[in-house]
XYZ file of C-alpha atoms in Angstrom:
691
model
C -13.851 40.878 15.874
C -17.236 39.264 16.763
C -18.348 36.102 14.933
C -20.676 36.879 12.002
C -23.390 34.367 13.022
C -24.288 32.656 16.313
C -23.239 28.985 16.426
C -26.817 27.674 16.438
C -27.204 29.224 12.967
C -24.340 27.224 11.427
C -24.577 23.778 9.775
C -21.513 21.769 8.675
C -22.855 19.081 6.343
C -21.628 16.626 3.743
C -23.453 15.447 0.623
C -22.695 11.713 0.430
C -23.916 8.871 -1.823
C -23.105 6.165 -4.365
C -21.583 7.332 -7.663
C -24.171 8.881 -10.020
C -26.927 9.277 -7.397
C -26.921 13.042 -7.970
C -24.720 14.576 -5.250
C -23.116 17.258 -7.391
C -26.379 18.049 -9.210
C -28.128 18.522 -5.846
C -25.266 20.721 -4.561
C -25.565 22.896 -7.697
C -29.293 23.412 -7.021
C -28.589 24.300 -3.379
C -26.079 26.960 -4.509
C -28.557 28.314 -7.070
C -31.570 28.516 -4.727
C -29.499 30.093 -1.935
C -28.338 32.815 -4.356
C -24.671 31.722 -4.439
C -24.794 31.158 -8.223
C -26.890 32.803 -10.925
C -27.045 29.896 -13.322
C -27.419 26.173 -12.739
C -24.291 24.187 -13.608
C -24.509 20.810 -15.366
C -22.366 17.732 -14.677
C -22.757 16.628 -18.331
C -21.582 19.995 -19.646
C -18.761 20.267 -17.061
C -20.032 23.597 -15.711
C -20.617 22.724 -12.043
C -19.011 24.693 -9.207
C -17.882 21.778 -7.043
C -16.542 19.563 -9.867
C -13.874 22.100 -10.844
C -10.927 19.844 -11.748
C -10.420 19.105 -15.463
C -10.480 15.367 -14.738
C -13.847 15.694 -12.946
C -15.400 17.667 -15.785
C -14.182 15.221 -18.438
C -15.313 12.106 -16.580
C -18.515 13.564 -15.103
C -17.629 12.297 -11.607
C -16.478 13.885 -8.351
C -12.854 13.053 -7.492
C -11.984 15.432 -4.647
C -14.355 16.731 -2.003
C -15.100 20.432 -2.493
C -16.156 22.867 0.250
C -18.716 25.606 -0.439
C -20.735 27.931 1.792
C -24.358 29.027 1.309
C -27.058 30.699 3.379
C -30.721 29.673 3.761
C -33.274 31.379 6.006
C -30.519 33.139 7.972
C -28.546 29.914 8.556
C -25.008 29.457 7.179
C -24.589 26.039 5.578
C -21.003 24.844 5.014
C -21.280 22.029 2.468
C -18.731 19.415 1.425
C -19.632 17.595 -1.827
C -17.878 14.209 -1.631
C -16.959 11.616 -4.297
C -19.109 8.513 -4.816
C -16.529 6.237 -6.457
C -14.966 3.674 -4.106
C -11.448 4.537 -5.395
C -11.792 7.923 -3.678
C -13.192 6.633 -0.386
C -10.490 8.513 1.580
C -12.095 11.809 0.529
C -15.403 10.700 2.054
C -13.763 9.358 5.191
C -11.861 12.519 6.040
C -14.882 14.710 5.283
C -17.140 12.677 7.589
C -14.546 12.962 10.347
C -15.040 16.739 10.572
C -18.747 17.145 9.685
C -21.677 17.538 12.068
C -24.342 16.117 9.745
C -24.886 14.509 6.361
C -27.377 14.423 3.501
C -27.379 10.927 1.981
C -28.716 10.858 -1.569
C -30.280 7.748 -3.089
C -31.289 6.983 -6.672
C -35.071 6.319 -6.612
C -34.646 3.496 -9.160
C -31.683 1.714 -7.519
C -32.416 2.388 -3.816
C -29.457 1.581 -1.561
C -26.371 0.852 -3.688
C -23.002 -0.609 -2.563
C -21.196 2.687 -2.010
C -24.281 4.100 -0.231
C -23.820 1.234 2.224
C -20.086 1.970 2.608
C -20.575 5.702 3.315
C -23.458 4.916 5.686
C -21.166 2.651 7.730
C -18.429 5.332 7.697
C -20.991 7.871 8.968
C -22.017 5.385 11.699
C -18.374 5.113 12.745
C -18.072 8.873 13.250
C -21.636 9.207 14.700
C -22.729 11.633 11.986
C -26.507 12.344 12.070
C -28.123 12.042 8.622
C -31.187 12.944 6.605
C -32.001 11.245 3.281
C -33.027 12.561 -0.131
C -34.504 10.082 -2.625
C -33.470 11.670 -5.923
C -34.436 10.982 -9.573
C -38.149 10.556 -8.811
C -38.836 11.439 -12.472
C -37.040 8.350 -13.845
C -38.782 5.281 -15.214
C -38.955 2.659 -12.466
C -38.569 5.208 -9.624
C -40.075 3.990 -6.358
C -40.158 6.125 -3.210
C -41.618 3.288 -1.109
C -39.065 0.798 -2.513
C -36.180 3.159 -1.694
C -37.413 3.654 1.893
C -37.755 -0.107 2.340
C -34.187 -0.656 1.048
C -32.911 1.966 3.558
C -34.679 0.036 6.328
C -33.613 -3.448 5.175
C -30.080 -2.909 3.886
C -28.869 -0.191 6.254
C -30.772 -1.210 9.393
C -31.887 2.418 9.694
C -35.160 3.909 10.938
C -36.356 6.044 7.987
C -39.278 8.397 8.692
C -40.795 9.887 5.539
C -42.056 13.466 5.906
C -43.228 13.623 2.281
C -44.993 11.592 -0.385
C -44.511 12.238 -4.127
C -47.187 13.805 -6.340
C -47.133 12.003 -9.691
C -44.945 9.105 -10.743
C -41.941 8.857 -13.070
C -42.216 11.473 -15.879
C -45.424 12.856 -14.298
C -43.642 13.674 -10.995
C -44.389 17.327 -10.261
C -44.212 17.860 -6.510
C -44.576 16.506 -2.974
C -47.107 16.397 -0.167
C -45.582 17.850 3.027
C -46.932 15.531 5.742
C -45.730 17.739 8.624
C -47.559 20.902 7.502
C -50.325 19.004 5.616
C -49.919 20.873 2.364
C -48.758 20.182 -1.192
C -45.744 21.773 -2.918
C -45.554 21.727 -6.703
C -42.926 23.090 -9.110
C -44.171 24.461 -12.443
C -41.394 26.739 -13.754
C -38.361 25.181 -15.475
C -35.840 26.529 -12.947
C -37.941 25.467 -9.943
C -37.398 28.829 -8.250
C -41.062 29.386 -7.379
C -42.516 26.388 -5.521
C -46.320 26.724 -5.248
C -47.911 25.750 -1.953
C -51.429 24.425 -2.514
C -53.948 22.258 -0.611
C -53.361 18.498 -0.843
C -54.966 17.215 -4.118
C -58.290 15.430 -3.473
C -57.070 12.119 -4.936
C -54.160 12.067 -2.446
C -56.035 13.178 0.687
C -56.723 9.656 1.969
C -53.186 8.384 1.283
C -51.639 11.520 2.828
C -53.844 11.103 5.940
C -52.745 7.462 6.369
C -49.063 8.285 5.805
C -49.220 11.214 8.246
C -50.739 8.976 10.899
C -47.892 6.460 10.396
C -45.327 9.296 10.548
C -46.764 10.722 13.801
C -46.835 7.225 15.324
C -43.187 6.596 14.310
C -42.080 9.940 15.819
C -44.070 9.378 19.047
C -42.508 5.910 19.444
C -38.973 7.321 19.716
C -39.744 10.413 21.817
C -40.795 10.016 25.443
C -42.388 13.472 25.561
C -44.734 12.665 22.687
C -45.483 9.022 23.571
C -47.835 9.985 26.407
C -49.579 12.646 24.308
C -50.048 10.209 21.426
C -51.405 7.411 23.624
C -53.856 9.805 25.279
C -55.076 10.956 21.866
C -53.988 14.577 22.324
C -53.222 16.754 19.285
C -49.485 17.009 18.588
C -48.455 20.369 17.102
C -46.199 20.908 14.082
C -43.528 22.494 16.351
C -43.587 19.458 18.669
C -43.240 17.049 15.732
C -40.294 18.983 14.288
C -38.557 19.308 17.671
C -38.964 15.561 18.334
C -37.689 14.689 14.848
C -34.667 16.970 15.339
C -33.802 15.246 18.640
C -34.207 11.813 17.009
C -31.947 12.701 14.037
C -29.239 14.246 16.256
C -29.255 11.137 18.497
C -29.196 8.859 15.399
C -32.513 7.260 16.393
C -34.171 8.146 13.082
C -33.458 9.457 9.596
C -35.842 11.939 7.970
C -36.544 11.140 4.289
C -37.327 13.686 1.540
C -37.837 13.112 -2.182
C -37.441 15.026 -5.424
C -35.617 15.331 -8.727
C -32.581 17.615 -8.581
C -32.009 17.503 -12.343
C -35.597 18.661 -12.968
C -35.283 21.300 -10.178
C -37.945 19.785 -7.931
C -37.750 19.105 -4.192
C -34.525 20.931 -3.264
C -36.015 23.822 -1.238
C -37.781 21.480 1.252
C -34.472 19.594 1.561
C -32.783 22.888 2.500
C -35.516 23.446 5.103
C -34.768 19.928 6.384
C -31.024 20.695 6.696
C -31.884 23.748 8.826
C -34.672 22.056 10.832
C -33.204 18.610 11.545
C -29.415 18.522 11.188
C -27.280 19.605 14.169
C -25.456 22.874 14.640
C -21.953 22.643 16.196
C -23.653 23.278 19.580
C -25.721 20.086 19.227
C -22.760 17.730 18.906
C -20.863 16.493 21.992
C -17.703 18.362 23.110
C -14.604 17.179 21.266
C -12.486 14.612 23.105
C -8.745 14.083 22.859
C -5.711 13.288 24.977
C -2.860 15.307 26.414
C 0.073 14.684 24.012
C 2.580 14.141 26.836
C 0.656 12.633 29.756
C -1.969 10.731 27.723
C -4.690 11.993 30.075
C -8.151 12.600 28.521
C -8.851 16.198 27.454
C -12.239 17.727 26.552
C -12.911 20.971 24.650
C -16.333 22.616 24.566
C -17.402 24.275 21.323
C -16.764 27.856 22.357
C -14.736 30.748 20.910
C -13.324 31.680 24.325
C -11.638 28.406 25.307
C -8.167 27.172 24.135
C -7.819 26.375 20.431
C -8.259 22.856 19.048
C -8.483 22.217 15.295
C -7.999 19.198 13.019
C -6.229 19.277 9.639
C -8.352 16.999 7.464
C -7.068 17.642 3.959
C -3.979 18.977 2.161
C -4.288 20.509 -1.320
C -1.517 21.720 -3.615
C -2.844 24.866 -5.258
C -1.025 25.770 -8.512
C -1.143 29.506 -7.670
C -0.971 29.657 -3.877
C 1.026 26.592 -2.848
C 0.107 24.223 -0.045
C -3.352 24.686 1.492
C -4.423 22.843 4.653
C -8.172 22.441 5.215
C -9.039 22.623 8.929
C -12.076 22.207 11.157
C -11.935 24.409 14.268
C -13.528 22.639 17.251
C -12.821 25.186 19.983
C -11.250 28.610 20.367
C -10.259 30.801 17.426
C -7.662 30.427 14.670
C -6.282 33.890 13.878
C -4.181 35.055 10.959
C -0.548 35.808 11.831
C -0.527 33.810 15.092
C 1.620 30.797 16.014
C -0.053 27.491 16.913
C 1.241 24.146 18.184
C 1.009 20.926 16.118
C 0.679 18.359 18.923
C 0.999 15.365 16.558
C 4.411 16.502 15.279
C 5.518 18.483 18.376
C 6.212 21.536 16.182
C 5.079 25.144 16.093
C 3.393 26.488 12.970
C 2.723 30.055 11.866
C -0.704 30.805 10.371
C 0.085 32.690 7.146
C -3.319 33.375 5.610
C -6.818 32.151 6.419
C -9.256 31.455 3.591
C -12.937 30.649 3.234
C -13.092 28.137 0.364
C -15.661 28.159 -2.411
C -14.664 25.034 -4.418
C -11.531 26.283 -6.296
C -12.192 29.952 -5.439
C -11.402 31.548 -2.098
C -11.834 34.672 0.010
C -9.423 36.006 2.636
C -10.652 36.129 6.227
C -8.972 37.154 9.486
C -10.316 34.495 11.859
C -11.864 31.027 11.909
C -14.187 30.491 14.872
C -15.264 27.350 16.768
C -17.427 25.276 14.426
C -15.906 26.786 11.240
C -14.304 24.980 8.307
C -11.675 26.870 6.303
C -8.194 26.670 4.832
C -4.775 27.780 6.097
C -1.865 28.875 3.937
C 1.692 28.649 5.229
C 1.763 25.406 7.279
C 5.018 23.516 6.689
C 4.878 20.391 8.871
C 1.135 19.743 9.241
C -0.544 16.914 7.343
C -3.889 15.126 7.218
C -4.981 14.021 10.695
C -2.732 16.451 12.635
C -4.045 18.558 15.529
C -3.426 22.307 15.791
C -3.855 23.710 19.300
C -2.793 26.247 21.893
C 0.786 25.424 23.063
C -0.076 26.230 26.687
C -3.157 23.923 26.603
C -2.127 21.085 24.251
C -4.582 18.422 23.066
C -4.212 15.565 20.581
C -7.440 14.770 18.703
C -8.246 11.358 17.234
C -6.546 11.149 13.857
C -8.128 9.825 10.646
C -7.442 6.220 9.627
C -7.358 5.257 5.949
C -7.493 1.919 4.114
C -4.277 0.427 2.720
C -3.673 0.679 -1.076
C -4.446 -2.505 -3.039
C -3.020 -1.825 -6.504
C 0.403 -0.680 -7.737
C 2.012 0.374 -11.009
C 5.592 1.179 -11.971
C 6.152 4.730 -13.242
C 9.181 6.306 -14.897
C 9.908 9.743 -16.399
C 10.098 9.946 -20.187
C 13.127 12.253 -20.207
C 15.940 13.227 -17.840
C 14.366 16.662 -17.512
C 11.189 15.035 -16.129
C 13.151 13.090 -13.462
C 13.373 15.848 -10.807
C 9.909 17.197 -11.632
C 8.386 13.729 -11.200
C 9.830 13.305 -7.708
C 8.412 16.668 -6.623
C 5.000 15.935 -8.189
C 4.753 12.521 -6.492
C 5.714 14.060 -3.134
C 2.994 16.700 -3.401
C 0.342 14.204 -4.532
C 1.156 11.797 -1.683
C 0.903 14.686 0.808
C -2.593 15.426 -0.528
C -3.853 11.851 -0.656
C -3.156 9.483 2.282
C -4.190 6.426 0.221
C -1.568 7.178 -2.452
C 1.883 5.745 -1.665
C 5.227 6.093 -3.438
C 8.233 3.803 -2.938
C 11.347 2.634 -4.775
C 11.702 -1.078 -5.520
C 15.123 -2.042 -4.131
C 15.579 -4.923 -6.589
C 14.701 -3.105 -9.822
C 15.239 0.548 -8.823
C 11.792 1.356 -10.271
C 9.459 3.935 -8.702
C 6.242 2.165 -7.646
C 3.019 4.087 -6.965
C 0.121 2.446 -5.109
C -3.536 3.407 -4.745
C -7.110 2.245 -4.235
C -7.931 1.223 -7.819
C -7.214 1.643 -11.528
C -9.221 4.886 -11.789
C -7.467 6.353 -8.732
C -4.000 5.841 -10.257
C -5.153 6.907 -13.732
C -6.408 10.250 -12.340
C -3.203 10.836 -10.353
C -0.998 10.170 -13.405
C -3.230 12.500 -15.451
C -2.813 15.217 -12.776
C 0.983 14.808 -12.963
C 0.844 15.488 -16.680
C -1.508 18.493 -16.500
C -0.767 20.205 -13.196
C 2.930 19.409 -12.823
C 3.836 19.107 -16.540
C 5.553 15.744 -16.015
C 5.683 13.290 -18.926
C 5.750 9.714 -17.546
C 5.391 6.120 -18.696
C 3.220 3.807 -16.615
C 3.566 0.026 -16.393
C 0.851 -2.613 -16.081
C -1.135 -2.686 -12.814
C 0.351 -4.935 -10.139
C -1.544 -6.461 -7.261
C -0.316 -5.719 -3.730
C 0.292 -9.313 -2.612
C 1.265 -10.182 0.969
C 3.063 -13.107 2.610
C 2.162 -14.841 5.869
C 2.794 -18.030 7.820
C 0.358 -20.932 8.270
C 1.762 -22.857 11.263
C 3.145 -21.777 14.664
C 6.923 -22.052 15.104
C 8.721 -22.348 18.450
C 12.152 -21.265 19.690
C 13.428 -19.491 16.583
C 16.848 -18.333 17.722
C 19.451 -16.053 16.247
C 22.713 -14.905 17.756
C 24.302 -11.944 15.984
C 28.009 -11.874 16.858
C 30.698 -9.792 15.170
C 34.263 -9.306 16.348
C 36.546 -7.087 14.336
C 39.172 -5.794 16.767
C 38.163 -3.467 19.566
C 34.525 -3.412 20.581
C 32.394 -6.188 19.022
C 28.679 -6.628 18.423
C 26.429 -9.088 20.233
C 22.678 -9.592 20.093
C 20.748 -12.770 20.873
C 16.944 -13.279 20.598
C 14.534 -16.220 20.767
C 11.077 -15.938 19.153
C 7.874 -17.951 19.101
C 5.709 -17.051 16.088
C 2.148 -17.872 15.075
C -0.386 -16.846 12.401
C -2.371 -13.762 13.477
C -5.953 -12.631 12.907
C -6.803 -11.470 9.375
C -5.966 -7.772 9.056
C -3.951 -7.665 12.295
C -0.587 -6.920 10.607
C 2.539 -7.637 12.674
C 1.829 -7.972 16.405
C 4.969 -7.854 18.597
C 4.696 -9.096 22.206
C 7.532 -8.651 24.698
C 7.482 -11.659 27.059
C 11.004 -11.290 28.471
C 11.302 -12.081 32.182
C 14.178 -11.450 34.571
C 15.878 -8.863 32.362
C 17.699 -11.377 30.123
C 17.451 -8.625 27.478
C 17.628 -5.109 28.964
C 14.562 -2.925 28.367
C 16.511 -0.372 26.340
C 17.107 -2.976 23.585
C 13.459 -4.123 23.244
C 12.445 -1.260 20.843
C 15.423 -2.216 18.625
C 14.193 -5.845 18.544
C 10.703 -4.696 17.519
C 12.169 -2.388 14.867
C 14.216 -5.289 13.459
C 11.055 -7.429 13.230
C 9.018 -4.718 11.507
C 11.774 -3.858 9.020
C 12.267 -7.540 8.175
C 8.493 -7.863 7.607
C 8.670 -5.311 4.787
C 10.104 -7.978 2.448
C 9.058 -11.627 2.745
C 10.899 -14.816 1.918
C 8.788 -16.147 -0.990
C 8.803 -13.248 -3.458
C 9.742 -10.207 -1.385
C 6.162 -9.090 -0.670
C 5.432 -7.613 2.794
C 4.707 -10.122 5.570
C 1.467 -9.605 7.501
C -0.852 -11.221 10.077
C 1.929 -12.706 12.229
C 2.193 -12.618 16.037
C 5.811 -12.511 17.276
C 6.516 -13.441 20.923
C 9.960 -12.370 22.189
C 10.515 -15.086 24.825
C 14.258 -15.246 25.512
C 17.724 -14.041 24.568
C 20.940 -12.786 26.109
C 23.257 -9.785 26.004
C 26.891 -8.867 26.493
C 27.676 -6.039 28.881
C 30.243 -4.456 26.557
C 29.428 -5.622 23.009
C 25.599 -5.407 22.980
C 23.989 -2.391 21.343
C 20.745 -1.515 19.563
C 22.082 -2.343 16.094
C 23.147 -5.858 17.204
C 19.679 -6.652 18.573
C 17.975 -5.163 15.512
C 20.068 -7.398 13.213
C 19.475 -10.478 15.387
C 15.698 -9.836 15.399
C 15.590 -9.274 11.643
C 17.391 -12.554 10.897
C 15.372 -14.514 13.466
C 12.122 -13.211 11.974
C 13.118 -14.251 8.446
C 14.094 -17.727 9.734
C 10.747 -17.978 11.532
C 8.761 -17.039 8.405
C 10.770 -19.610 6.418
C 9.956 -22.308 9.008
C 6.281 -21.311 9.285
C 5.243 -22.757 5.884
C 4.915 -19.319 4.243
C 2.134 -18.609 1.758
C 1.184 -15.821 -0.630
C -1.989 -13.838 0.118
C -3.950 -11.690 -2.337
C -6.483 -8.872 -1.896
C -10.069 -10.086 -2.249
C -12.624 -7.543 -3.422
C -16.287 -7.458 -2.443
C -18.013 -7.073 -5.809
C -21.636 -6.203 -6.559
C -22.864 -6.563 -10.139
C -26.300 -5.160 -11.046
C -27.744 -6.533 -14.292
C -31.072 -7.191 -16.034
C -32.379 -10.649 -15.129
C -31.864 -12.161 -18.603
C -28.055 -11.937 -18.259
C -27.902 -13.613 -14.832
C -26.550 -17.029 -15.907
C -23.865 -15.593 -18.178
C -22.571 -13.109 -15.597
C -22.437 -15.759 -12.821
C -20.378 -17.929 -15.199
C -18.129 -14.956 -15.916
C -17.504 -14.338 -12.202
C -16.829 -18.050 -11.575
C -14.251 -18.039 -14.373
C -12.513 -15.169 -12.542
C -12.179 -17.290 -9.381
C -15.191 -15.526 -7.851
C -17.126 -16.871 -4.876
C -20.841 -16.025 -5.267
C -22.263 -14.848 -1.923
C -25.864 -14.329 -2.991
C -28.304 -12.847 -5.483
C -30.855 -10.178 -4.550
C -33.783 -8.898 -6.594
C -33.728 -5.132 -7.061
C -36.287 -2.606 -8.227
C -37.745 -3.620 -11.610
C -36.374 -6.756 -13.280
C -32.771 -6.187 -12.173
C -30.733 -8.556 -10.032
C -27.728 -7.811 -7.821
C -25.016 -10.480 -7.622
C -22.721 -10.233 -4.605
C -19.383 -12.032 -4.792
C -15.834 -12.147 -3.493
C -13.360 -11.933 -6.395
C -9.545 -11.637 -6.277
C -8.375 -8.180 -7.405
C -5.947 -9.802 -9.854
C -8.947 -11.180 -11.786
C -10.869 -7.884 -11.938
C -8.624 -5.993 -14.383
C -10.570 -5.263 -17.553
C -13.839 -6.543 -16.091
C -15.754 -3.338 -16.912
C -15.271 -3.944 -20.659
C -16.311 -7.627 -20.395
C -19.426 -6.751 -18.398
C -20.502 -4.046 -20.846
C -20.105 -6.310 -23.881
C -21.957 -9.204 -22.160
C -24.955 -7.089 -21.075
C -25.341 -4.738 -24.082
C -23.961 -1.939 -21.908
C -26.719 -2.341 -19.285
C -24.704 -3.925 -16.459
C -22.882 -1.950 -13.780
C -20.571 -3.111 -11.008
C -18.772 -1.710 -8.003
C -16.071 -3.210 -5.838
C -14.216 -2.459 -2.626
C -11.378 -4.171 -0.788
C -12.602 -6.698 1.798
C -9.773 -8.928 3.041
C -6.599 -10.838 2.162
C -6.856 -14.578 1.434
C -4.475 -17.386 0.497
C -3.524 -17.612 -3.177
C -4.289 -21.100 -4.625
C -1.181 -23.207 -5.278
C -1.378 -23.165 -9.099
C -1.921 -19.368 -9.192
C 0.911 -18.797 -6.679
C 3.284 -20.810 -8.899
C 2.364 -18.632 -11.906
C 2.901 -15.440 -9.873
C 6.302 -16.633 -8.615
C 7.378 -17.697 -12.139
C 6.398 -14.240 -13.443
C 8.114 -12.461 -10.526
């Protein structure tokens, strides 16, 4: 069956931004103007297409990324609407991994906000070309120029504005299109009929100046146009658009649009911008991977007729259909009823059904082509980050890395009947969400769940109740502390010897240990010379070290940021085996941590608090009382100030309530994990007494 559209008429894009910048509202307008919906959904009323979960509709925020497909001017646009809250950063990360382009939305009053910065850096990491949309131009205090300047200053980007607004704040009614030198205004309530008119007389001079600056900025980054511009030749609209497209795809520039999605103004030109400036699958480099057995580099061109390569980027448990795996096909075709090879797990998988997703609705299809995003039903062993490929031409694509959880709570079923159901629900939720972990505390026997923040865990527990019908009790939040050493230790030796009639056990290791770089985890270095420990026992030594690091010596928290050098040891030709060396390594590691002046470490959050200026002194005092370290204060648009600080996670519980009551409900804050740092002595004593 031939593909429905040529590849150059496909766009795979993500809508990304800080919470409450208007991602879902903009997505709703895109679906309405492209004819995918016949009424405009509202976030406040809980009637949007992409926020389909009950929890999303109640809270008015996006929790899981939703995939929808629309068509504009003959181009198919596959859109993923992503969450803005930092607790759900994994959703953004895995979406960016498989997208070709992004639309970054900014609030015209706030400019670049903390999570905008985080998603921008994530997009940089995956080389995702972006265009920008400055939303909420109708709000009091909105500033298009201020937003562009904050994109330049705070993100280090090269924003090129192709529009200027007509009217300010409540009087905002349209935009001047600097490329085509015309004005677009929206007069009807639904914004379906944009009127193209000549540039208003009062804006002619400003539009002329801004267009000159735009042409100069485009010519600067495009060799073909530089000569023309310097020689004073006329540059055509087609040449400007082609140069801008090349600049966006090569991440040399970011095109900026403006509008007000809620008031239905500015979305159609944004759709034109998605088609004109963001890449098709043909514009992105061929996908690179490695051969799963030889480790040799492998490259796949984006073509339907080459061997299959596809990445599983999300697992969803559907209450009616079971386990759905979202995939991005990079090369070849994924066909219903065929068998594919999971190169990450070395297993074969049968493709049951293929689906084109439309948020929580779906349509059956027979094939997914190169460049497509869809869902597969029937995969048993494939999880987020796994590669599906042709068994005769295997390839392993780069997986997706996720941040470690920073907060934990104990959870227990309310009744015996809920016990089995809870285990199944937790398994399914942890399959869906790589930042959600489940473990059993060996000392207390409690089930501990860990995640990225209070809201993250609250939503997951709520889903257990509603989707899986599990009644559960949840304990107080616990911080994920770590243990580490502060001084190097030399010649830590342990000899594991057991003789109990017949064959004995013998393992002997000598370690040197030292504090590692922050965030490095456990680094194991084999420095054995002359075969004093045979090579076949080295993996067992490393395993013993890593297992011992799971529970430290101070309070049983995991040990991290330690470099272990295996420098010496001995073996017995008859009695030595892997278990003996694993036990010797485990005991030597614990002795080394004990001798290395162990300390407790706690997660430190990077916090940004945005408040009206009159509350500045009080809020700084509040952060100081929570052991915060103030990094700086920045003026923002209007009379607001942004305080940046490092604050221990343990001190941030309940802060939202304190901030609201101290600022008459006008202060907002966001936080994300930054690093682990040593717990002060007096606080460590209190933690250990409590533990």
